[in-house]
Short mmCIF file of C-alpha atoms and ligand atoms in Angstrom, two decimals:
data_model
loop_
_atom_site.label_atom_id
_atom_site.label_comp_id
_atom_site.label_asym_id
_atom_site.label_seq_id
_atom_site.Cartn_x
_atom_site.Cartn_y
_atom_site.Cartn_z
CA MET A 1 -118.64 -70.65 34.06
CA ASN A 2 -122.01 -71.49 32.71
CA ARG A 3 -123.11 -75.02 33.83
CA PRO A 4 -125.33 -76.59 31.59
CA GLU A 5 -129.13 -76.74 32.71
CA PRO A 6 -129.84 -80.32 34.35
CA ARG A 7 -131.89 -82.21 32.13
CA PRO A 8 -135.29 -83.33 33.39
CA LEU A 9 -135.34 -86.85 33.93
CA LEU A 10 -137.59 -89.15 31.68
CA SER A 11 -139.87 -91.59 33.27
CA LEU A 12 -139.23 -95.10 32.90
CA ASP A 13 -142.69 -95.62 31.32
CA GLU A 14 -141.74 -92.94 28.43
CA ALA A 15 -138.14 -94.39 28.25
CA MET A 16 -139.75 -98.00 27.50
CA ALA A 17 -142.06 -96.37 25.01
CA ARG A 18 -139.29 -94.72 23.29
CA LEU A 19 -137.27 -98.15 23.48
CA VAL A 20 -140.16 -99.87 21.71
CA ALA A 21 -140.87 -97.19 18.99
CA GLY A 22 -137.28 -97.21 18.27
CA ALA A 23 -136.79 -100.95 17.98
CA ALA A 24 -140.24 -101.73 16.23
CA PRO A 25 -138.86 -100.87 12.58
CA HIS A 26 -135.98 -103.36 13.17
CA ARG A 27 -138.23 -106.44 14.12
CA ILE A 28 -136.78 -109.64 12.88
CA THR A 29 -138.72 -111.31 10.12
CA GLN A 30 -136.24 -114.03 9.25
CA THR A 31 -137.65 -117.46 10.19
CA GLU A 32 -136.21 -121.10 10.15
CA ALA A 33 -137.81 -124.45 10.37
CA LEU A 34 -136.78 -126.33 13.21
CA SER A 35 -137.61 -129.88 14.54
CA THR A 36 -139.80 -129.71 17.51
CA PHE A 37 -137.30 -131.44 19.29
CA GLU A 38 -134.72 -128.51 18.71
CA ALA A 39 -137.06 -125.71 19.61
CA LEU A 40 -137.13 -125.27 23.20
CA GLY A 41 -136.95 -121.40 24.13
CA ARG A 42 -137.53 -120.27 20.48
CA VAL A 43 -140.12 -117.92 19.56
CA LEU A 44 -142.64 -119.21 17.11
CA ALA A 45 -143.12 -117.21 14.04
CA GLN A 46 -146.21 -119.21 12.89
CA GLY A 47 -148.98 -120.34 15.00
CA VAL A 48 -149.83 -124.12 15.28
CA ASN A 49 -153.31 -125.24 14.53
CA SER A 50 -154.47 -128.82 15.27
CA ALA A 51 -154.46 -131.34 12.39
CA LEU A 52 -156.46 -133.34 14.54
CA ASP A 53 -158.85 -134.16 17.58
CA VAL A 54 -156.92 -134.82 20.74
CA PRO A 55 -157.61 -137.61 21.95
CA PRO A 56 -158.20 -138.75 18.39
CA GLU A 57 -160.91 -141.33 19.66
CA ASP A 58 -162.89 -141.86 22.98
CA ASN A 59 -160.23 -143.86 25.38
CA THR A 60 -160.35 -144.87 28.82
CA SER A 61 -158.72 -143.16 31.58
CA MET A 62 -158.76 -146.35 33.86
CA ASP A 63 -157.84 -150.02 33.67
CA GLY A 64 -161.16 -151.96 33.95
CA TYR A 65 -163.90 -152.92 31.60
CA ALA A 66 -165.65 -151.05 28.79
CA LEU A 67 -169.50 -151.71 28.53
CA ARG A 68 -172.99 -150.36 28.14
CA ALA A 69 -174.19 -148.68 31.35
CA ALA A 70 -177.69 -150.13 30.51
CA ASP A 71 -176.46 -153.61 30.91
CA VAL A 72 -175.49 -153.36 34.46
CA PRO A 73 -178.98 -152.28 36.09
CA GLN A 74 -177.79 -153.60 39.47
CA PRO A 75 -174.50 -154.37 41.32
CA GLY A 76 -173.22 -157.83 40.80
CA THR A 77 -174.33 -158.21 37.36
CA VAL A 78 -172.22 -160.61 35.39
CA LEU A 79 -171.18 -160.01 31.59
CA ALA A 80 -169.20 -162.21 29.37
CA VAL A 81 -165.74 -160.72 28.67
CA ALA A 82 -165.80 -160.55 24.60
CA GLN A 83 -162.68 -159.03 23.94
CA ARG A 84 -159.32 -157.59 25.24
CA ILE A 85 -158.19 -153.81 24.36
CA PRO A 86 -154.89 -152.65 25.57
CA ALA A 87 -153.61 -149.08 24.51
CA GLY A 88 -152.83 -148.80 20.91
CA VAL A 89 -155.30 -151.55 19.76
CA VAL A 90 -158.61 -150.94 18.07
CA GLY A 91 -161.27 -153.41 19.24
CA GLN A 92 -164.55 -154.53 17.91
CA PRO A 93 -167.98 -153.09 18.18
CA LEU A 94 -169.23 -154.19 21.60
CA GLN A 95 -172.04 -156.60 21.58
CA ALA A 96 -175.11 -156.03 23.66
CA GLY A 97 -174.69 -158.14 27.15
CA THR A 98 -171.00 -158.02 26.79
CA ALA A 99 -167.81 -156.40 28.33
CA ALA A 100 -164.36 -155.46 27.13
CA ARG A 101 -161.50 -155.86 29.16
CA ILE A 102 -159.56 -152.46 28.72
CA PHE A 103 -156.53 -150.69 29.82
CA THR A 104 -155.78 -147.01 30.35
CA GLY A 105 -155.50 -145.23 27.07
CA GLY A 106 -157.19 -147.97 25.17
CA GLN A 107 -159.83 -146.90 22.82
CA VAL A 108 -163.47 -147.53 23.68
CA PRO A 109 -165.04 -149.73 21.25
CA ALA A 110 -168.09 -148.61 19.43
CA GLY A 111 -171.19 -149.39 21.38
CA ALA A 112 -169.58 -149.00 24.93
CA ASP A 113 -170.67 -145.86 26.73
CA ALA A 114 -168.99 -146.35 30.08
CA VAL A 115 -165.88 -148.02 31.90
CA VAL A 116 -165.92 -149.55 35.23
CA MET A 117 -162.54 -149.40 36.91
CA GLN A 118 -161.21 -152.97 37.79
CA GLU A 119 -161.09 -152.19 41.45
CA GLN A 120 -165.20 -152.41 41.36
CA CYS A 121 -164.88 -155.63 39.18
CA GLU A 122 -164.33 -159.25 39.93
CA ALA A 123 -162.75 -161.22 36.98
CA LEU A 124 -164.42 -164.73 36.77
CA PRO A 125 -162.80 -167.60 34.73
CA GLY A 126 -164.79 -169.51 32.22
CA GLU A 127 -165.01 -170.75 28.69
CA ALA A 128 -166.73 -167.89 27.21
CA ALA A 129 -165.75 -165.95 24.50
CA GLY A 130 -162.06 -167.36 23.73
CA GLY A 131 -161.17 -168.08 27.21
CA LEU A 132 -161.65 -164.37 28.55
CA GLY A 133 -164.28 -165.52 31.10
CA SER A 134 -166.70 -163.11 32.27
CA VAL A 135 -166.74 -160.24 34.76
CA ARG A 136 -168.98 -159.40 37.83
CA VAL A 137 -169.60 -155.78 38.00
CA ASN A 138 -170.02 -154.56 41.35
CA SER A 139 -171.08 -150.88 40.80
CA VAL A 140 -173.81 -149.47 38.82
CA PRO A 141 -172.06 -147.17 36.09
CA GLN A 142 -173.15 -143.98 34.97
CA ALA A 143 -173.00 -143.28 31.23
CA GLY A 144 -169.69 -141.67 30.11
CA GLN A 145 -167.80 -142.56 33.14
CA TRP A 146 -164.00 -142.79 32.88
CA ILE A 147 -164.09 -141.76 29.29
CA ARG A 148 -161.93 -139.33 27.82
CA ARG A 149 -163.95 -138.08 24.86
CA ARG A 150 -162.72 -137.54 21.34
CA GLY A 151 -161.40 -133.97 20.98
CA GLU A 152 -161.95 -133.24 24.50
CA ASP A 153 -158.52 -131.63 24.80
CA VAL A 154 -158.03 -130.07 21.41
CA GLN A 155 -160.45 -129.95 18.67
CA ARG A 156 -159.45 -130.52 15.06
CA GLY A 157 -158.43 -126.96 13.46
CA ALA A 158 -158.19 -125.25 16.71
CA PRO A 159 -155.29 -122.91 17.29
CA VAL A 160 -153.12 -124.38 20.22
CA LEU A 161 -149.92 -122.27 19.92
CA HIS A 162 -149.49 -118.81 18.66
CA ALA A 163 -147.09 -116.73 16.77
CA GLY A 164 -144.71 -114.64 19.21
CA GLU A 165 -144.97 -117.26 21.84
CA ARG A 166 -141.81 -118.64 23.38
CA LEU A 167 -141.65 -122.34 23.39
CA THR A 168 -141.80 -123.90 26.73
CA PRO A 169 -141.39 -127.48 27.48
CA GLN A 170 -145.23 -127.75 27.67
CA ALA A 171 -145.68 -125.86 24.43
CA LEU A 172 -143.32 -128.51 22.72
CA GLY A 173 -145.41 -131.23 24.09
CA MET A 174 -148.53 -129.66 22.95
CA ALA A 175 -147.05 -129.19 19.32
CA ALA A 176 -146.08 -132.93 19.34
CA SER A 177 -149.55 -133.97 20.57
CA VAL A 178 -151.07 -132.30 17.59
CA GLY A 179 -148.56 -134.14 15.30
CA ALA A 180 -146.36 -130.85 14.51
CA GLY A 181 -142.96 -132.39 14.13
CA GLN A 182 -141.48 -128.92 12.86
CA LEU A 183 -142.14 -125.51 13.85
CA THR A 184 -141.28 -122.12 12.14
CA VAL A 185 -139.49 -120.24 14.54
CA LEU A 186 -137.89 -116.64 14.34
CA ARG A 187 -134.03 -116.62 14.02
CA ARG A 188 -132.60 -115.80 17.20
CA PRO A 189 -131.61 -112.13 17.95
CA ARG A 190 -128.06 -111.38 17.31
CA VAL A 191 -126.51 -109.44 20.15
CA ALA A 192 -122.98 -107.98 20.55
CA ILE A 193 -121.90 -107.17 24.13
CA PHE A 194 -119.06 -105.15 25.27
CA SER A 195 -117.71 -103.72 28.27
CA THR A 196 -116.04 -100.24 28.55
CA GLY A 197 -113.55 -99.37 31.49
CA ASP A 198 -109.55 -99.40 31.79
CA GLU A 199 -109.95 -100.54 35.29
CA LEU A 200 -111.41 -103.72 34.24
CA MET A 201 -109.43 -107.07 34.51
CA MET A 202 -110.69 -110.86 33.75
CA PRO A 203 -110.63 -113.07 36.78
CA GLY A 204 -108.07 -115.47 36.55
CA GLU A 205 -105.40 -112.60 36.29
CA PRO A 206 -103.94 -111.24 39.46
CA LEU A 207 -105.72 -107.86 40.14
CA ARG A 208 -103.44 -105.03 39.49
CA PRO A 209 -103.63 -101.91 41.63
CA GLY A 210 -106.77 -99.74 40.90
CA ALA A 211 -108.46 -102.61 38.91
CA ILE A 212 -111.61 -104.47 39.38
CA TYR A 213 -112.75 -107.70 38.01
CA ASN A 214 -115.16 -107.26 35.12
CA SER A 215 -118.34 -108.80 36.22
CA ASN A 216 -120.87 -107.33 34.05
CA ARG A 217 -119.19 -109.19 31.04
CA PHE A 218 -120.50 -112.40 32.79
CA VAL A 219 -123.99 -111.05 33.84
CA LEU A 220 -124.83 -109.44 30.35
CA ARG A 221 -123.54 -112.37 28.43
CA GLY A 222 -125.71 -114.79 30.76
CA LEU A 223 -128.64 -112.56 30.36
CA ALA A 224 -128.44 -112.61 26.49
CA GLN A 225 -128.08 -116.37 26.59
CA ALA A 226 -130.86 -116.78 29.06
CA ALA A 227 -133.06 -114.80 26.72
CA GLY A 228 -132.42 -117.12 23.69
CA CYS A 229 -130.06 -114.56 21.84
CA GLU A 230 -126.85 -115.57 19.97
CA ALA A 231 -124.72 -113.57 21.97
CA THR A 232 -121.10 -112.48 20.75
CA ASP A 233 -118.93 -111.28 23.36
CA LEU A 234 -116.66 -108.48 22.45
CA GLY A 235 -114.63 -108.16 25.63
CA ILE A 236 -113.21 -104.98 27.00
CA VAL A 237 -112.85 -101.88 24.91
CA PRO A 238 -110.47 -99.35 26.21
CA ASP A 239 -111.69 -95.93 27.34
CA ARG A 240 -110.86 -94.09 24.13
CA LEU A 241 -112.82 -92.53 21.34
CA ASP A 242 -111.09 -94.47 18.39
CA ALA A 243 -111.42 -97.74 19.97
CA THR A 244 -115.05 -97.25 21.12
CA ARG A 245 -115.79 -96.21 17.44
CA ALA A 246 -114.14 -99.42 15.99
CA ALA A 247 -115.82 -101.43 18.64
CA LEU A 248 -119.15 -100.28 17.61
CA ARG A 249 -118.70 -100.38 13.67
CA GLN A 250 -117.43 -104.01 13.90
CA ALA A 251 -120.22 -104.94 16.24
CA ALA A 252 -123.02 -103.30 14.01
CA GLU A 253 -122.10 -105.55 10.96
CA HIS A 254 -123.54 -108.64 12.33
CA HIS A 255 -125.76 -107.88 14.94
CA ASP A 256 -129.36 -106.58 15.64
CA LEU A 257 -128.35 -105.01 18.78
CA ILE A 258 -125.22 -103.81 20.37
CA VAL A 259 -125.23 -103.78 24.33
CA THR A 260 -122.45 -102.11 26.11
CA SER A 261 -121.74 -101.29 29.90
CA GLY A 262 -120.14 -98.36 31.30
CA GLY A 263 -119.03 -95.14 29.96
CA VAL A 264 -122.80 -93.74 29.64
CA SER A 265 -122.41 -91.05 32.12
CA VAL A 266 -121.03 -87.50 30.90
CA GLY A 267 -117.59 -87.40 32.38
CA GLU A 268 -114.58 -87.04 30.20
CA GLU A 269 -113.72 -90.78 30.43
CA ASP A 270 -117.24 -91.60 28.99
CA HIS A 271 -116.71 -92.19 25.27
CA LEU A 272 -119.75 -94.28 24.31
CA LYS A 273 -121.88 -91.14 23.46
CA PRO A 274 -119.32 -89.37 21.40
CA ALA A 275 -118.49 -92.61 19.65
CA ALA A 276 -121.99 -93.52 18.96
CA GLN A 277 -122.78 -90.24 17.55
CA ALA A 278 -119.86 -90.43 15.07
CA GLU A 279 -120.91 -93.68 14.07
CA GLY A 280 -124.54 -93.36 14.02
CA GLN A 281 -127.20 -91.51 16.13
CA VAL A 282 -127.80 -91.67 20.00
CA ASP A 283 -130.01 -90.58 22.60
CA HIS A 284 -128.72 -90.11 26.12
CA TRP A 285 -131.27 -90.14 28.72
CA GLN A 286 -131.44 -89.62 32.49
CA ILE A 287 -134.17 -92.13 33.51
CA ALA A 288 -136.20 -91.37 36.67
CA MET A 289 -135.35 -94.88 38.08
CA LYS A 290 -132.86 -96.25 40.97
CA PRO A 291 -130.58 -98.08 40.35
CA GLY A 292 -129.69 -97.26 36.79
CA LYS A 293 -130.36 -93.68 35.73
CA PRO A 294 -128.21 -93.01 32.68
CA LEU A 295 -128.94 -95.04 29.61
CA ALA A 296 -128.06 -94.40 26.03
CA PHE A 297 -130.09 -95.50 23.08
CA GLY A 298 -129.40 -95.25 19.62
CA ALA A 299 -128.57 -97.01 16.29
CA ILE A 300 -125.15 -97.77 14.50
CA ARG A 301 -124.85 -97.50 10.54
CA ARG A 302 -123.73 -100.34 8.63
CA PRO A 303 -121.82 -100.06 5.27
CA ASP A 304 -125.12 -100.82 3.46
CA GLY A 305 -127.14 -98.30 4.86
CA THR A 306 -129.01 -100.28 7.39
CA SER A 307 -128.46 -99.97 11.18
CA ALA A 308 -127.78 -102.00 14.38
CA LEU A 309 -129.57 -100.84 17.43
CA LEU A 310 -127.58 -99.81 20.63
CA VAL A 311 -128.32 -99.77 24.26
CA GLY A 312 -125.59 -98.41 26.42
CA LEU A 313 -126.17 -99.55 30.13
CA PRO A 314 -124.55 -97.89 33.14
CA GLY A 315 -121.53 -99.52 34.60
CA ASN A 316 -122.66 -100.32 38.19
CA PRO A 317 -123.05 -103.89 38.34
CA VAL A 318 -126.82 -103.64 39.89
CA SER A 319 -127.38 -100.68 37.37
CA SER A 320 -126.56 -102.78 34.20
CA PHE A 321 -128.40 -106.03 35.58
CA ILE A 322 -131.61 -104.04 36.19
CA THR A 323 -131.42 -101.74 33.39
CA TRP A 324 -131.06 -105.11 31.08
CA LEU A 325 -134.21 -106.67 32.87
CA LEU A 326 -136.05 -103.66 32.14
CA ALA A 327 -134.86 -101.70 28.86
CA VAL A 328 -132.85 -104.44 26.90
CA THR A 329 -135.49 -106.79 27.42
CA ALA A 330 -138.06 -104.47 26.05
CA VAL A 331 -135.98 -104.11 23.03
CA LEU A 332 -135.25 -107.86 22.45
CA ARG A 333 -139.07 -108.54 22.95
CA THR A 334 -140.07 -105.76 20.48
CA LEU A 335 -137.51 -107.19 17.88
CA GLN A 336 -139.23 -110.64 18.37
CA GLY A 337 -142.77 -109.05 17.98
CA MET A 338 -143.55 -109.72 21.64
CA SER A 339 -145.29 -107.43 24.15
CA ALA A 340 -142.53 -105.22 26.00
CA GLY A 341 -144.29 -104.28 28.97
CA LEU A 342 -143.15 -105.65 32.54
CA PRO A 343 -144.55 -108.82 33.99
CA ARG A 344 -147.44 -108.44 36.27
CA GLY A 345 -146.48 -107.25 39.71
CA LEU A 346 -147.55 -109.34 42.54
CA PRO A 347 -148.97 -107.75 45.74
CA MET A 348 -146.95 -108.67 48.58
CA ARG A 349 -146.45 -107.89 52.19
CA ALA A 350 -143.39 -105.75 53.20
CA ASP A 351 -141.61 -107.22 56.34
CA PHE A 352 -139.52 -103.91 56.39
CA ASP A 353 -139.43 -100.43 56.58
CA TRP A 354 -138.06 -98.10 53.77
CA LEU A 355 -138.54 -94.48 55.23
CA LYS A 356 -136.53 -92.59 52.96
CA PRO A 357 -137.39 -93.33 49.46
CA ASP A 358 -135.73 -91.78 46.54
CA LYS A 359 -137.61 -89.19 44.41
CA ARG A 360 -137.06 -91.76 41.31
CA ARG A 361 -138.88 -95.09 40.97
CA GLU A 362 -136.83 -97.73 42.74
CA PHE A 363 -136.44 -101.37 42.19
CA LEU A 364 -135.42 -102.68 45.64
CA ARG A 365 -133.77 -106.11 45.89
CA VAL A 366 -135.82 -108.26 48.14
CA ARG A 367 -136.31 -111.91 49.10
CA LEU A 368 -139.31 -113.78 50.07
CA ASN A 369 -139.41 -115.12 53.69
CA ALA A 370 -141.14 -118.04 55.33
CA GLU A 371 -144.16 -115.99 56.69
CA GLY A 372 -145.10 -114.99 53.30
CA GLY A 373 -143.63 -111.52 53.29
CA LEU A 374 -140.68 -109.73 51.69
CA GLU A 375 -137.31 -109.16 53.33
CA LEU A 376 -135.08 -106.22 52.04
CA PHE A 377 -131.39 -106.59 51.31
CA GLY A 378 -129.38 -104.39 53.60
CA ASN A 379 -127.41 -102.52 51.17
CA GLN A 380 -129.26 -101.22 48.16
CA SER A 381 -126.22 -99.68 46.65
CA SER A 382 -125.92 -99.93 42.98
CA GLY A 383 -122.49 -101.37 42.95
CA VAL A 384 -123.40 -104.21 45.41
CA LEU A 385 -123.93 -107.29 43.33
CA THR A 386 -124.46 -109.54 46.25
CA SER A 387 -128.04 -107.88 46.55
CA ALA A 388 -128.77 -109.23 43.13
CA VAL A 389 -127.59 -112.86 43.98
CA TRP A 390 -129.34 -112.77 47.30
CA ALA A 391 -132.63 -111.64 46.00
CA ASP A 392 -135.68 -113.37 44.59
CA GLY A 393 -137.19 -110.27 43.18
CA LEU A 394 -137.48 -106.58 43.06
CA VAL A 395 -140.02 -104.20 44.55
CA ASP A 396 -141.14 -101.81 42.04
CA ASN A 397 -141.59 -98.87 44.31
CA PRO A 398 -143.26 -95.58 42.99
CA PRO A 399 -141.26 -92.30 43.16
CA ALA A 400 -141.05 -90.96 46.85
CA GLN A 401 -143.31 -93.51 48.37
CA ALA A 402 -142.32 -94.71 52.02
CA ILE A 403 -142.94 -98.28 52.76
CA ARG A 404 -143.90 -99.32 56.43
CA ARG A 405 -143.79 -102.86 57.71
CA GLY A 406 -146.94 -104.28 56.66
CA ASP A 407 -147.70 -102.14 53.57
CA SER A 408 -148.33 -104.01 50.29
CA VAL A 409 -145.76 -103.51 47.73
CA CYS A 410 -145.55 -104.53 43.90
CA PHE A 411 -143.37 -107.51 43.88
CA LEU A 412 -141.41 -108.81 40.49
CA PRO A 413 -140.08 -111.96 40.64
CA LEU A 414 -136.65 -112.43 39.05
CA SER A 415 -137.56 -115.65 37.76
CA GLU A 416 -140.05 -113.63 35.60
CA LEU A 417 -137.68 -110.89 34.68
CA VAL A 418 -134.83 -113.10 33.39
CA ALA A 419 -135.38 -115.07 30.31
CA ARG A 420 -138.62 -113.58 28.98
P1 AMP B 501 -118.93 -95.96 34.53
O1 AMP B 501 -120.64 -96.22 33.99
O2 AMP B 501 -118.23 -96.52 33.35
O3 AMP B 501 -118.78 -94.75 35.09
O4 AMP B 501 -118.82 -97.14 35.69
C1 AMP B 501 -119.59 -97.17 36.86
C2 AMP B 501 -118.86 -97.86 38.01
O5 AMP B 501 -119.12 -99.11 37.68
C3 AMP B 501 -117.51 -97.74 38.18
O6 AMP B 501 -117.19 -97.96 39.79
C4 AMP B 501 -117.04 -98.96 37.51
O7 AMP B 501 -115.71 -99.21 37.73
C5 AMP B 501 -118.01 -99.97 37.47
N1 AMP B 501 -118.05 -100.80 36.34
C6 AMP B 501 -117.91 -100.19 35.11
N2 AMP B 501 -118.06 -101.38 34.26
C7 AMP B 501 -117.86 -102.48 34.93
C8 AMP B 501 -117.72 -104.02 34.58
N3 AMP B 501 -117.96 -104.45 33.34
N4 AMP B 501 -117.84 -104.98 35.70
C9 AMP B 501 -117.84 -104.26 37.07
N5 AMP B 501 -117.86 -103.14 37.44
C10 AMP B 501 -117.83 -102.20 36.44
MG1 MG B 502 -116.14 -96.39 33.05
#
């Protein structure tokens, strides 16, 4: 019998480039206007330019007295307090030889050029200026001290947020601080997810002989939600060609992307590839990475002639988790006009040996220790989900590279990989 030639493995970089190229024509263009209040985690479709200077006027960063530095040539100088300026109140122009009582955030009156903090002043009761008394200033001020200048944070017209940026809590605060009450964001990517495998059962049901619980369903849905997608869960699809085709066809109609788990090997129970070929077009790759070698990428036709993207992930729980973080994330980010490369890895010290590296690029599950190094999880098998729960991150290890205790390795924190 003739065995088919084993196909050469595709490098992960090449696979990522093909994912980006395949996803780019499907880029999401629909936008929606949202209240800034509701926009957390969304991707900006239009940048935000400041409509104003921030702060809008000079204001004080201390409770104290606003005055002219030249009026206090020596410590102990006494000035009449002519006005009181709490935050939110606009004072009068400062008369020479007077001071204004002022509170943090209060607008510095015209004519004043310094604030002396109250700890360096003594309030003196007196009849002068409407009962506000006077103040003894016990330090000699420098012009400009404790004044936050108009436009010091942001100048009017300056870009403060950019299209393609994900809206973090601090970005929402920035938008608010320049007066943007509404933001134009991309609509969320719509992702349909299903698992294949006749052995899969849902937690809550008693496990029948030969069965396992479907963990990928929870992991992948969670990853989709964490990445800001509208996730549709299509459950478990039986290991049959007709059922797999029907699931793909249904999912394609209302989704940008279909993600499946399992059934992407080339066994006779693996129906994803033939089903996808019948309903569209699909490439089946062997990627030089571990875990997560087999991956399917293609597109499923819709009745109107357009298509939905398809990524078929391997079934092993750690493989599907990691290939989502790398491959599906690249697709989702491309769909939203964001750069698809991996986050920058951090050089970290390995406090472990890894003396029998694989020929493929490996993503090892590791954890930070108290000594500032990395520990390795003992069992790196692609079926051991415990490793992914235990880990803080992954070591991105080049093909065939042994690691010795003390070596510097490339660390990718899970906190950077999830929810990008
Ligand atoms: P497959 O890619 O379908 O050959 O599956 C590879 C391995 O992953 C098998 O041991 C499956 O039982 C397991 N597996 C597949 N899908 C899931 C799932 N949704 N949850 C947990 N394990 C799975
Ligand atoms: Mg299977």
